Short mmCIF file of C-alpha atoms and ligand atoms in Angstrom, two decimals:
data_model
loop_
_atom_site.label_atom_id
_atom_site.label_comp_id
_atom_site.label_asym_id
_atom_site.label_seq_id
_atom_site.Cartn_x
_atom_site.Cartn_y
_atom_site.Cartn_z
CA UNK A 12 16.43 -0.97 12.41
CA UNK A 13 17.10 -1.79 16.19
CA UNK A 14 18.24 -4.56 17.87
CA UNK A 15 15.61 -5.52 19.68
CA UNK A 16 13.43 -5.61 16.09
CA UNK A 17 16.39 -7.35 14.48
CA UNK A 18 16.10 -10.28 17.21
CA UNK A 19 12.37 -10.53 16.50
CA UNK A 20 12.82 -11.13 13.31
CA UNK A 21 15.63 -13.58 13.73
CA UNK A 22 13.41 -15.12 16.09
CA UNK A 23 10.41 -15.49 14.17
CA UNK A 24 12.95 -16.75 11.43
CA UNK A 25 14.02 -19.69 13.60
CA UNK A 26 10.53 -20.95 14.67
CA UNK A 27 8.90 -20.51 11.25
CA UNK A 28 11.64 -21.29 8.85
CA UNK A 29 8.37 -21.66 6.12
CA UNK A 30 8.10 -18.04 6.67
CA UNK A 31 12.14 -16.99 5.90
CA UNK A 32 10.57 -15.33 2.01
CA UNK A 33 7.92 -13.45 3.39
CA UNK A 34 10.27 -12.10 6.24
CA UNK A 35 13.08 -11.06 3.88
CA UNK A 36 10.18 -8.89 2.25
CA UNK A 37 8.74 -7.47 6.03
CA UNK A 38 12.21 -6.88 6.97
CA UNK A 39 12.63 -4.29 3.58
CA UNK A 40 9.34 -2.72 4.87
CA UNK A 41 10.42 -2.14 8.60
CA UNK A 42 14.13 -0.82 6.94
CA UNK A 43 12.24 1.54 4.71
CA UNK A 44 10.16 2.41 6.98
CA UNK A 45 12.63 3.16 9.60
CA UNK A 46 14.08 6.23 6.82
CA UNK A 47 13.47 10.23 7.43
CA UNK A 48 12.87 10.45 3.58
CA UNK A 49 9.29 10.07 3.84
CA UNK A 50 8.46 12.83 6.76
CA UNK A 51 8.56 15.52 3.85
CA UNK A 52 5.96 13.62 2.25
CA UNK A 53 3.54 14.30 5.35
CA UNK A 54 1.01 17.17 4.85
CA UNK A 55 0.57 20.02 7.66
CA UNK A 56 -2.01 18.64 9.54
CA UNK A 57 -2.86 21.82 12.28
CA UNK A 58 -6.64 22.32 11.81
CA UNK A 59 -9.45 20.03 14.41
CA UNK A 60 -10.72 17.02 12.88
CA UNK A 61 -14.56 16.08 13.40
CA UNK A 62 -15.11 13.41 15.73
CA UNK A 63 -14.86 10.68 13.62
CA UNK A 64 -12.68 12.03 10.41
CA UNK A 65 -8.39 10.15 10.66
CA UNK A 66 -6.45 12.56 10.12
CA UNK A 67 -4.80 11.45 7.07
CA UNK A 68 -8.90 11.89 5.11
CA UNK A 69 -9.18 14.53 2.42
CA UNK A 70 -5.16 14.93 2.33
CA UNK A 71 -3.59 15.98 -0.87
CA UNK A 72 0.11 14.80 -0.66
CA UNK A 73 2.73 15.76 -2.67
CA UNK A 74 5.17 12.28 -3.15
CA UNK A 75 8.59 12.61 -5.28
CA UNK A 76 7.34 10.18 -8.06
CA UNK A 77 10.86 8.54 -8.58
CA UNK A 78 11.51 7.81 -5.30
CA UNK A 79 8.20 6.50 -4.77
CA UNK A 80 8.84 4.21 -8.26
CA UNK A 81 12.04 2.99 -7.01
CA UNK A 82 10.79 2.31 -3.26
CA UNK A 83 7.75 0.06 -5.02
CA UNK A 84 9.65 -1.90 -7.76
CA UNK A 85 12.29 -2.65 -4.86
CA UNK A 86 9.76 -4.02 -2.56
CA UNK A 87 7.87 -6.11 -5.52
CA UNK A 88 11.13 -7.53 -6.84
CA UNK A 89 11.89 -9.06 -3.04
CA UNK A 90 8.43 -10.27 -3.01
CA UNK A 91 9.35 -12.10 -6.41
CA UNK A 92 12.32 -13.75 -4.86
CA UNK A 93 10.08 -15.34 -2.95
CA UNK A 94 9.91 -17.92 -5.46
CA UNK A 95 6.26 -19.15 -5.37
CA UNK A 96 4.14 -19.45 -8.58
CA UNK A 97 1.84 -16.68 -7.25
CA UNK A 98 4.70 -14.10 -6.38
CA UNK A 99 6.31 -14.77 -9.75
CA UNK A 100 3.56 -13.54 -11.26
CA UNK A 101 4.36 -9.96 -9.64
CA UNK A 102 7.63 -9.51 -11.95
CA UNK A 103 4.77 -8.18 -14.52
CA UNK A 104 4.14 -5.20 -11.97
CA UNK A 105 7.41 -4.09 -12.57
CA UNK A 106 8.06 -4.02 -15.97
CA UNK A 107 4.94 -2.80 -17.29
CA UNK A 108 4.59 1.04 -17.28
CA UNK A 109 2.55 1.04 -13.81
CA UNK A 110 0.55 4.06 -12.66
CA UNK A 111 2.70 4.61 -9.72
CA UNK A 112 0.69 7.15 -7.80
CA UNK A 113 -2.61 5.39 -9.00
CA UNK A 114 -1.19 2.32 -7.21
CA UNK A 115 -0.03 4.18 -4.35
CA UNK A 116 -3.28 6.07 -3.37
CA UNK A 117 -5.50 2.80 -4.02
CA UNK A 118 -3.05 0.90 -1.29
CA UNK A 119 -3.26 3.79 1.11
CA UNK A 120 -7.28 4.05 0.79
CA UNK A 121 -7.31 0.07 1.01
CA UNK A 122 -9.03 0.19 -2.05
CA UNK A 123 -9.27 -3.52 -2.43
CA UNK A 124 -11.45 -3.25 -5.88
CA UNK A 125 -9.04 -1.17 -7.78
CA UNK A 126 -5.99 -3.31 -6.23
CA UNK A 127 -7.78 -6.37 -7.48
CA UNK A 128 -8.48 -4.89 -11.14
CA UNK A 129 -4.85 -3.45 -11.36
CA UNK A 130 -3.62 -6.95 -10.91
CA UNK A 131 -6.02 -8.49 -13.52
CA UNK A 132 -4.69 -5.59 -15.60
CA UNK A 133 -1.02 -6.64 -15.04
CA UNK A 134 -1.44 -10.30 -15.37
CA UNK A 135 -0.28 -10.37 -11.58
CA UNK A 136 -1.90 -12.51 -8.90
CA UNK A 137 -4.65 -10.67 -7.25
CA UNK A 138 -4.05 -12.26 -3.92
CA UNK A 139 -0.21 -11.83 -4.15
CA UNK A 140 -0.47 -8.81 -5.58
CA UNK A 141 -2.44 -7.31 -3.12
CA UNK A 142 -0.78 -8.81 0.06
CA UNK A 143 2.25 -6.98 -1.44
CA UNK A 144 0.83 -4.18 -2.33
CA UNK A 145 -0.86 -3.29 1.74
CA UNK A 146 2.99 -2.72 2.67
CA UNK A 147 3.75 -0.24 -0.29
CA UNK A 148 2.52 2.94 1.71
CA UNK A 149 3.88 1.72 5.00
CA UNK A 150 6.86 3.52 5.52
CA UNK A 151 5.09 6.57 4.59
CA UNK A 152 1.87 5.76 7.12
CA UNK A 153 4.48 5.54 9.87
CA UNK A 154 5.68 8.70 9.14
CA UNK A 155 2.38 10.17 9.43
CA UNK A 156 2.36 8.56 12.75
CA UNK A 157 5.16 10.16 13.91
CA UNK A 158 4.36 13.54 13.12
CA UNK A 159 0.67 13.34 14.19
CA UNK A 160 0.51 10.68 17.11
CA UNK A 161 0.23 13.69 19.21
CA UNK A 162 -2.35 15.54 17.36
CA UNK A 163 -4.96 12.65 18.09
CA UNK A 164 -8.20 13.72 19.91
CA UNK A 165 -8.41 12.25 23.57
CA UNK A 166 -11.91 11.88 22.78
CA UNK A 167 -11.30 9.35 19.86
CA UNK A 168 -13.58 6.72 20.59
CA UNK A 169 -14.04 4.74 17.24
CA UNK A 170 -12.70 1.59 16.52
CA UNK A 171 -10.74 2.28 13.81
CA UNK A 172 -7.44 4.47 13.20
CA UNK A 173 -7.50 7.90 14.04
CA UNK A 174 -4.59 8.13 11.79
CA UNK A 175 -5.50 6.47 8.74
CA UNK A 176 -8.79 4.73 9.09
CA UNK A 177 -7.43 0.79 9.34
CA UNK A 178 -9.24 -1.55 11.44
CA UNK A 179 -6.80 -2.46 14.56
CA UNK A 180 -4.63 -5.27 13.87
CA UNK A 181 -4.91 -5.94 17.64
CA UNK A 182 -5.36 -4.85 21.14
CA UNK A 183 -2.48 -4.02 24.61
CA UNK A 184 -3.95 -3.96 27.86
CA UNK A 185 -1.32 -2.09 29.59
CA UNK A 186 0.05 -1.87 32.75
CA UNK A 187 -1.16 -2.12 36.71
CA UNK A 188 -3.68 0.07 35.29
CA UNK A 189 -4.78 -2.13 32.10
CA UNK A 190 -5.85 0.35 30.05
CA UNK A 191 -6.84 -0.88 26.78
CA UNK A 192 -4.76 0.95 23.22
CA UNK A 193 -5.48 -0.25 20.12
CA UNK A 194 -3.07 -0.75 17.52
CA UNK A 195 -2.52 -0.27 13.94
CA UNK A 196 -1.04 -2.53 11.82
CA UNK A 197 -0.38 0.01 9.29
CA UNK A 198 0.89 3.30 10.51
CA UNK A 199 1.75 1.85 13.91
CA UNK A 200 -0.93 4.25 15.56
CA UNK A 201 -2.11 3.88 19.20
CA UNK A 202 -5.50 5.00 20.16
CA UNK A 203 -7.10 4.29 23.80
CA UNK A 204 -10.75 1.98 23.46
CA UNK A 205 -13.40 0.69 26.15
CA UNK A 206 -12.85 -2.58 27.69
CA UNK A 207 -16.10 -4.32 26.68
CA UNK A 208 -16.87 -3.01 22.98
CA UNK A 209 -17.01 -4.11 19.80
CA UNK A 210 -14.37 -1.98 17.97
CA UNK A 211 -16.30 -3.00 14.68
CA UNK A 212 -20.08 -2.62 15.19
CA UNK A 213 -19.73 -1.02 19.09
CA UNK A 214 -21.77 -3.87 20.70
CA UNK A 215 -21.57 -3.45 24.60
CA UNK A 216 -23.89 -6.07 25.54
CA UNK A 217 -21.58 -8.42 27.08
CA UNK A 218 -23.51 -11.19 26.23
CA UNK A 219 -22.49 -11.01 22.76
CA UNK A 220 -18.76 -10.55 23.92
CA UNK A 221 -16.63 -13.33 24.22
CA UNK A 222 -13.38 -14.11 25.24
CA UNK A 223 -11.74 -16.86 23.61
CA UNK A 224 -8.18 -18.17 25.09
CA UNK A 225 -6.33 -20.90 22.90
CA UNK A 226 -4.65 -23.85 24.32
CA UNK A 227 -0.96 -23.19 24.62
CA UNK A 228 -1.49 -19.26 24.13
CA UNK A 229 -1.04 -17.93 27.79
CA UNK A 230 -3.09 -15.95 29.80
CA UNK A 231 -1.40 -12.76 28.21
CA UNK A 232 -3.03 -13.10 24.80
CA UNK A 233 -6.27 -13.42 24.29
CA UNK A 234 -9.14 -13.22 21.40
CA UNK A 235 -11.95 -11.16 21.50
CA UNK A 236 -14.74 -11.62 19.82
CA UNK A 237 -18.14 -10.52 18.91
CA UNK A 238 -21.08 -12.33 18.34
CA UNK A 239 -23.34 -10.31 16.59
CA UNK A 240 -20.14 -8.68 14.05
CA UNK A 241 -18.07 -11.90 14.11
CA UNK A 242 -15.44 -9.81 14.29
CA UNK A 243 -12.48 -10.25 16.86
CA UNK A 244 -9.08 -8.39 18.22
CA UNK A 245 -6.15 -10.29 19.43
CA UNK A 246 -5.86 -8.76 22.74
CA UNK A 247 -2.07 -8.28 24.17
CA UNK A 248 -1.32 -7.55 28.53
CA UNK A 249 1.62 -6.12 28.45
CA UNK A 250 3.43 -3.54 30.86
CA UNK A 251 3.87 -1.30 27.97
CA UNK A 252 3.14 -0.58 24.71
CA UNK A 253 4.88 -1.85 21.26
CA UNK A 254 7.67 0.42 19.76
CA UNK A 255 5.72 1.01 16.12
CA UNK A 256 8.64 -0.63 14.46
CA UNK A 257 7.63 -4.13 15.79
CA UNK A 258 3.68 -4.40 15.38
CA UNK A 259 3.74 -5.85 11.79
CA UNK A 260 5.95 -8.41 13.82
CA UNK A 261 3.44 -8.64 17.08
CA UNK A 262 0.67 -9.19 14.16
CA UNK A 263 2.84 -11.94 12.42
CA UNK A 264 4.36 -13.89 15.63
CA UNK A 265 0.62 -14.33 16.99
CA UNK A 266 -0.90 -15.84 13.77
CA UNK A 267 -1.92 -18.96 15.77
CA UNK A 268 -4.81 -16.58 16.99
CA UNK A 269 -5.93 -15.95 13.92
CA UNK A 270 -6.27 -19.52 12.89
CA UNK A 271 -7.77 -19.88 16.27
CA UNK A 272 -10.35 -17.46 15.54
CA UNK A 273 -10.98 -18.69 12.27
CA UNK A 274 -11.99 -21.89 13.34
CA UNK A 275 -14.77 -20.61 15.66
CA UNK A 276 -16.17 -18.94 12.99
CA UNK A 277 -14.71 -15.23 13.32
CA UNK A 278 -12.53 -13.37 10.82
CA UNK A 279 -11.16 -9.20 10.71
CA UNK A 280 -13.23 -7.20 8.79
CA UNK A 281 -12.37 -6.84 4.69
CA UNK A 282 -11.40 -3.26 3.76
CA UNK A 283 -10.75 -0.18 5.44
CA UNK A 284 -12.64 1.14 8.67
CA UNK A 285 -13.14 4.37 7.63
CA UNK A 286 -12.70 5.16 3.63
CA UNK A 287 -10.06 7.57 2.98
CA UNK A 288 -10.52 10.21 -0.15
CA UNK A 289 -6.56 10.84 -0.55
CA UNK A 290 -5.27 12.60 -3.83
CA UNK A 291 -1.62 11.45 -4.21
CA UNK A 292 0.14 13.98 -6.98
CA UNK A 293 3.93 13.49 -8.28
CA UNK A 294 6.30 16.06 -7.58
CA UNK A 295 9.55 16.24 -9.42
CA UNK A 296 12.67 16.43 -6.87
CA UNK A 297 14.54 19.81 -6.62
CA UNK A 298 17.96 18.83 -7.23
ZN1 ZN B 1462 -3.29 3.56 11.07
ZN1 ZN B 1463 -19.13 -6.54 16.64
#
């Protein structure tokens, strides 16, 4: 991990001591996610994509099972130490014979009914469950960003990742310039939007557009919303963009936008943006 994500999290840490548990369990994620191990894991990805296809749709991936086992169980059992009644309720996920791969592709595709019935299987929380469960293929979706960040059409114009189909877990306006990049909260992607439109439904009107800036939040971060949708992006200014290792921390340290937002009526999306059709298969390591 580097420094300057280690002082986030330390930082975050101080002002939101509540939060300590739940960063002991983002800081395994960023670590993991920070390891070479996963790049073989990323298919060849050379032919065009359609318009509006993330790359990462119709993939067939070849994962080594153990590793995989061993990356989830470690990542659940941190989650546990948590020590809430709901997170308890996760040991269960580890000691009964879970479908790894099953698991895997369903948190990948965002596959929020199968996540939800796996966890009523297990005798797990479903809301825990899940919420742990959304960082499992993390460290791999990263690694898919970082072999395929440059294979992203310039013409990508839909509001969700061109990578892996998430809905943007919020917006930089960068530089003199102020381009606007969304970002993904998942694979860390980058893709450039219009100023002005709804990355959810694609309203333009501007009438329907608002621009919503909390007390004490700055002039730097703002929420967007829309109207007709009632969906809404944080939205960053920033000279540059955020290294990938630090957006699941950008998303975290501005959660007082999202209660803002919530309390004028407007909430992110449920589910994926685009639905992935990914068939995760084992694959014994050679020794
Ligand atoms: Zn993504
Ligand atoms: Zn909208």
């Amino acid at each position: 991990m580097t420094a300057s994500v280690d002082t986030t999290l330390q930082e975050l840490g101080r002002q939101r001591p509540e939060w300590e548990p739940w960063l002991a369990v983002v800081e395994k994620v960023l670590g993991e996610t920070a390891s070479a191990k996963w790049d073989a894991a990323v298919p060849d990805r050379h032919e065009p994509r359609e318009g509006k296809v993330p790359l990462l749709a119709g993939a067939t991936l070849a994962l080594d099972a153990s590793s995989l086992r061993r990356w989830t169980e470690e990542l659940i059992r941190t989650a546990c130490r948590i020590g809430t009644e709901k997170m308890t309720t996760l040991e269960r996920a580890t000691q009964a014979s879970l479908d790894i791969l099953s698991l895997f592709n369903a948190s990948l595709c965002q596959d929020g009914d199968r996540l939800n019935h796996t966890a009523v299987a297990l005798g797990a929380d479903p809301d825990a469950f899940q919420a742990v469960a959304a960082l499992i293929p993390v460290p791999f979706l990263h690694a898919c960003n970082r072999r395929w960040a440059s294979s992203i059409a310039k013409s990508w114009m839909e509001g969700y990742c061109p990578i892996c189909g998430a809905w943007p877990a919020f917006a930089e306006v960068r530089g003199i310039e102020r381009s606007r990049y969304l970002r993904c909260g998942r694979c860390a992607g980058e893709w450039q939007a219009h100023a002005l439109t709804c990355p959810y439904c694609g309203m333009t009107d501007h009438n329907q557009l608002v621009s919503l800036m909390p007390e004490k939040a700055g002039a730097s971060r703002v929420i967007e919303a829309c109207k007709r949708c009632l969906g809404y992006v944080k939205t960053f200014t920033t000279l540059q963009g955020s290294p990938a290792a630090k957006i699941i921390l950008d998303d975290l340290a501005s959660v007082d936008l999202d209660v803002a937002a919530l309390e004028h009526g407007y909430r992110r999306p449920q589910g994926p943006g685009y639905s992935l059709e990914v068939t995760a298969r084992g694959q014994s390591r050679r020794e």
